[in-house]
XYZ file of C-alpha atoms in Angstrom:
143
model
C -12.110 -5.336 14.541
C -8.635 -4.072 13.150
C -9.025 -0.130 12.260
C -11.063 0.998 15.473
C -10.442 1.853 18.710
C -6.785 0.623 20.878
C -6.442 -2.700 18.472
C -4.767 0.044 15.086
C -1.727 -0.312 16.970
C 0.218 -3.180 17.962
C 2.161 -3.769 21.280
C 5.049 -2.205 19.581
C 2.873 1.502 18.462
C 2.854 -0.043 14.940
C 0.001 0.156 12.580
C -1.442 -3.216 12.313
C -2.313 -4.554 8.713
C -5.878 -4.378 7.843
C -6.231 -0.904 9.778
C -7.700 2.291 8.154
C -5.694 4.861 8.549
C -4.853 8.783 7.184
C -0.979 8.641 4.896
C 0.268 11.996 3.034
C -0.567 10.721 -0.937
C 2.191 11.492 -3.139
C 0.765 12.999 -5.787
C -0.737 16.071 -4.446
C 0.723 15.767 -0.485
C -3.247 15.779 0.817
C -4.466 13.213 3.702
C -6.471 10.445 2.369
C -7.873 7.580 3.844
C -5.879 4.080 3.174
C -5.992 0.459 4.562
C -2.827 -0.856 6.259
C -1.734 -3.920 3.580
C 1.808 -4.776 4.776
C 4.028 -3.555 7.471
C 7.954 -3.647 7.872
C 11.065 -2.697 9.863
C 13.601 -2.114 7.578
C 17.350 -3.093 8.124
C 18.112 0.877 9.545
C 15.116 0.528 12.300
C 12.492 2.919 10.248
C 9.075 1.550 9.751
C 7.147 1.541 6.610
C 3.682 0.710 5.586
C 2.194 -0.591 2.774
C -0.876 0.988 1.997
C -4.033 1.136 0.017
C -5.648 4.335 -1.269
C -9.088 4.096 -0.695
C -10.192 6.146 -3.146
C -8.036 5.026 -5.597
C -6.989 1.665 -8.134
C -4.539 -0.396 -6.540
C -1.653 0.835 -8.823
C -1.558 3.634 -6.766
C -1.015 1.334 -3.435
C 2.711 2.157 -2.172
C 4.984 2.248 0.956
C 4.880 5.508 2.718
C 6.901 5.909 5.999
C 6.033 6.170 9.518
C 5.876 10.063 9.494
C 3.722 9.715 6.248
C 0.994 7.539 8.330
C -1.674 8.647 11.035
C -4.631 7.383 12.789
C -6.331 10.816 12.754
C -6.732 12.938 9.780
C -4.830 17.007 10.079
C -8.312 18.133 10.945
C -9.281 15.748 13.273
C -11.634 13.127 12.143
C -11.032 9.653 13.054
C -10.440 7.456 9.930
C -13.748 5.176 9.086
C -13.309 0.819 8.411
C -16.836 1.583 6.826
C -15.678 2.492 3.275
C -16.781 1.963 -0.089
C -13.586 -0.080 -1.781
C -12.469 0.630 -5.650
C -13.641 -2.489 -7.944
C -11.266 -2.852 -10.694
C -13.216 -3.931 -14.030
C -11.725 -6.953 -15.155
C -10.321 -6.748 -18.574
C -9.539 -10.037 -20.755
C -10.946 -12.453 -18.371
C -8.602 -14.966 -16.133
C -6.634 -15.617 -18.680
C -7.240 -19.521 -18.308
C -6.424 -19.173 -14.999
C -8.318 -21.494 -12.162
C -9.714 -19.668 -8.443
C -7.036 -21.084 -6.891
C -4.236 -19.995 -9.437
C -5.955 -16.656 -9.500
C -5.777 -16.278 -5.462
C -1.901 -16.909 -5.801
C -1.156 -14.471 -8.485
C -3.015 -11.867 -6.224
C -1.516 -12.979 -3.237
C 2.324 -12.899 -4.725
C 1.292 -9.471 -7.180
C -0.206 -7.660 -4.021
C 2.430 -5.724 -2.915
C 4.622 -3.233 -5.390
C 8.474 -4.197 -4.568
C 9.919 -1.871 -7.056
C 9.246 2.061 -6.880
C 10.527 3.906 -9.614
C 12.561 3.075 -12.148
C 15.556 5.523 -13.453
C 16.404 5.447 -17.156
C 19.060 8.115 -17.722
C 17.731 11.667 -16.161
C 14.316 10.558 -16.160
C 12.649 8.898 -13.088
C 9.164 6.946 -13.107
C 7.090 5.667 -10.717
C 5.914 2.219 -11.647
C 2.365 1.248 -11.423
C 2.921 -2.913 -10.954
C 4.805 -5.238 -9.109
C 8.067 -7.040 -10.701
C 9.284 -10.306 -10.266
C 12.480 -9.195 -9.001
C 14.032 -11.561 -6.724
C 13.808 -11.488 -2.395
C 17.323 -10.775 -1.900
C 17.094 -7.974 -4.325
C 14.702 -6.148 -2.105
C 15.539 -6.673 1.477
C 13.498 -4.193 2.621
C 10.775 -5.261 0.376
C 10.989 -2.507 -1.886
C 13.714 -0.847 -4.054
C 13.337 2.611 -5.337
């Protein structure tokens, strides 16, 4: 099972997706327990993770980088794969949307590419992805 024991890490010492793991959370720089969603080596060599807040809505999912990311929490205790997960209520329905249509938008929405957005001297943090293209983001996010 990925999140326990030698199989976190890959052959290379990365985090492998679907692990539960500790990351520093932006918002208040605590520890708190997040699943591994995505992981990549960007173009300069420095790993990043894409991560899920446990304890929090998936707008708050983001990359954090290597440093950012442990198996163990400061105080010691060994990050749990038995957690309770966030349900999102679902507003407005699917939208006329099929399963299958619905899996796809999930699948192509599930991982943030764009950060924050700067509009004169003001800087915010987005909460959603946006359909920027690939070669925009080449590695996979833009701040």
């Amino acid at each position: 099972e990925a999140g326990s024991g030698d199989e976190i890490r890959d052959e290379r010492g990365l985090f492998r997706v679907d692990s539960n793991i500790y990351c520093r959370y932006n918002g208040d720089g605590s520890w708190r327990p997040a699943r591994v969603i995505d992981v990549k080596v960007t173009q300069a060599g420095d790993t990043k993770y894409y991560v899920h807040y446990q304890e929090f809505n998936r707008r708050m999912d983001t990359w954090v980088t290597a440093e950012n990311a442990r198996e163990e929490h400061p105080d010691g205790n060994v990050c749990r794969s038995d957690f309770v997960e966030f349900v999102e209520e679902d507003y407005g329905g699917s939208n006329g949307m099929d399963e299958a249509s619905i899996r796809e938008h999930e699948e192509i929405t599930k991982i943030k590419n764009v950060n924050q957005i700067e509009l004169g001297r003001n800087v915010i943090n987005t909460w959603y992805f946006s359909p920027i293209p690939r070669e925009y983001t080449p590695d996979g996010a833009v701040d």
